[in-house]
Amino acid sequence: MNPSGNSTRSARAELVARVDELSRQNAELTAERDALTRGEAEWEQRLAEAEEDRDAACVSLRRMMRRKNTHPDAPEAG
């Protein structure tokens, strides 16, 4: 066997091992990115719901204040 043939095989084996490692890392990073994207979407949904609740509470408070200012002697609805 030719000594340069062994080094070529060795370099090729190292290259294949490196490509395999990079492919594994890519798969891990892709899975992590996808999980973070799903998490972000869930937080965005929760934020939207909280904003809706806040807006509804503000409307309700405004109505209550208007009623109280318009009819100061009226009992509050419970």
mmCIF file of C-alpha atoms in Angstrom:
data_model
loop_
_atom_site.group_PDB
_atom_site.id
_atom_site.type_symbol
_atom_site.label_atom_id
_atom_site.label_comp_id
_atom_site.label_asym_id
_atom_site.label_seq_id
_atom_site.Cartn_x
_atom_site.Cartn_y
_atom_site.Cartn_z
ATOM 1 C CA MET A 1 0.000 0.000 0.000
ATOM 2 C CA ASN A 2 0.990 3.501 -0.728
ATOM 3 C CA PRO A 3 1.583 5.751 2.340
ATOM 4 C CA SER A 4 -0.257 8.620 0.656
ATOM 5 C CA GLY A 5 -3.249 6.302 0.211
ATOM 6 C CA ASN A 6 -3.457 5.798 3.970
ATOM 7 C CA SER A 7 -3.366 9.533 4.637
ATOM 8 C CA THR A 8 -6.054 10.090 2.006
ATOM 9 C CA ARG A 9 -8.253 7.472 3.674
ATOM 10 C CA SER A 10 -7.541 8.987 7.058
ATOM 11 C CA ALA A 11 -8.387 12.493 5.837
ATOM 12 C CA ARG A 12 -11.518 11.157 4.215
ATOM 13 C CA ALA A 13 -12.573 9.378 7.427
ATOM 14 C CA GLU A 14 -11.963 12.589 9.406
ATOM 15 C CA LEU A 15 -14.005 14.553 6.902
ATOM 16 C CA VAL A 16 -16.876 12.050 7.059
ATOM 17 C CA ALA A 17 -16.764 12.142 10.876
ATOM 18 C CA ARG A 18 -16.809 15.958 10.825
ATOM 19 C CA VAL A 19 -19.752 16.045 8.395
ATOM 20 C CA ASP A 20 -21.620 13.586 10.629
ATOM 21 C CA GLU A 21 -20.928 15.742 13.696
ATOM 22 C CA LEU A 22 -22.055 18.902 11.908
ATOM 23 C CA SER A 23 -25.211 17.146 10.693
ATOM 24 C CA ARG A 24 -25.984 16.036 14.258
ATOM 25 C CA GLN A 25 -25.414 19.571 15.590
ATOM 26 C CA ASN A 26 -27.605 20.990 12.826
ATOM 27 C CA ALA A 27 -30.424 18.602 13.738
ATOM 28 C CA GLU A 28 -30.134 19.563 17.430
ATOM 29 C CA LEU A 29 -30.138 23.280 16.658
ATOM 30 C CA THR A 30 -33.085 22.909 14.291
ATOM 31 C CA ALA A 31 -35.069 21.078 16.988
ATOM 32 C CA GLU A 32 -34.151 23.753 19.545
ATOM 33 C CA ARG A 33 -35.174 26.547 17.158
ATOM 34 C CA ASP A 34 -38.493 24.839 16.458
ATOM 35 C CA ALA A 35 -39.189 24.414 20.185
ATOM 36 C CA LEU A 36 -38.385 28.078 20.831
ATOM 37 C CA THR A 37 -40.620 29.143 17.948
ATOM 38 C CA ARG A 38 -43.509 27.114 19.408
ATOM 39 C CA GLY A 39 -42.839 28.622 22.827
ATOM 40 C CA GLU A 40 -42.834 32.121 21.385
ATOM 41 C CA ALA A 41 -46.184 31.515 19.685
ATOM 42 C CA GLU A 42 -47.662 30.270 22.968
ATOM 43 C CA TRP A 43 -46.424 33.370 24.818
ATOM 44 C CA GLU A 44 -47.774 35.638 22.081
ATOM 45 C CA GLN A 45 -51.193 33.962 22.454
ATOM 46 C CA ARG A 46 -51.118 34.376 26.234
ATOM 47 C CA LEU A 47 -50.134 38.024 25.836
ATOM 48 C CA ALA A 48 -52.989 38.643 23.397
ATOM 49 C CA GLU A 49 -55.450 37.071 25.856
ATOM 50 C CA ALA A 50 -54.098 39.195 28.719
ATOM 51 C CA GLU A 51 -54.415 42.326 26.578
ATOM 52 C CA GLU A 52 -58.033 41.425 25.772
ATOM 53 C CA ASP A 53 -58.748 40.922 29.485
ATOM 54 C CA ARG A 54 -57.109 44.260 30.296
ATOM 55 C CA ASP A 55 -59.128 46.046 27.611
ATOM 56 C CA ALA A 56 -62.366 44.485 28.869
ATOM 57 C CA ALA A 57 -61.552 45.540 32.437
ATOM 58 C CA CYS A 58 -60.872 49.110 31.277
ATOM 59 C CA VAL A 59 -64.195 49.265 29.430
ATOM 60 C CA SER A 60 -66.013 47.908 32.469
ATOM 61 C CA LEU A 61 -64.306 50.412 34.764
ATOM 62 C CA ARG A 62 -65.153 53.299 32.439
ATOM 63 C CA ARG A 63 -68.815 52.237 32.388
ATOM 64 C CA MET A 64 -68.886 51.971 36.162
ATOM 65 C CA MET A 65 -67.296 55.411 36.570
ATOM 66 C CA ARG A 66 -69.725 56.917 34.055
ATOM 67 C CA ARG A 67 -72.694 55.384 35.878
ATOM 68 C CA LYS A 68 -71.401 56.632 39.201
ATOM 69 C CA ASN A 69 -70.851 60.154 37.817
ATOM 70 C CA THR A 70 -74.234 60.218 36.066
ATOM 71 C CA HIS A 71 -76.212 58.732 38.969
ATOM 72 C CA PRO A 72 -74.143 59.322 42.131
ATOM 73 C CA ASP A 73 -76.910 58.065 44.467
ATOM 74 C CA ALA A 74 -77.676 54.864 42.557
ATOM 75 C CA PRO A 75 -76.564 51.609 44.216
ATOM 76 C CA GLU A 76 -73.745 49.792 42.448
ATOM 77 C CA ALA A 77 -74.663 46.700 40.491
ATOM 78 C CA GLY A 78 -73.083 43.579 41.942
#
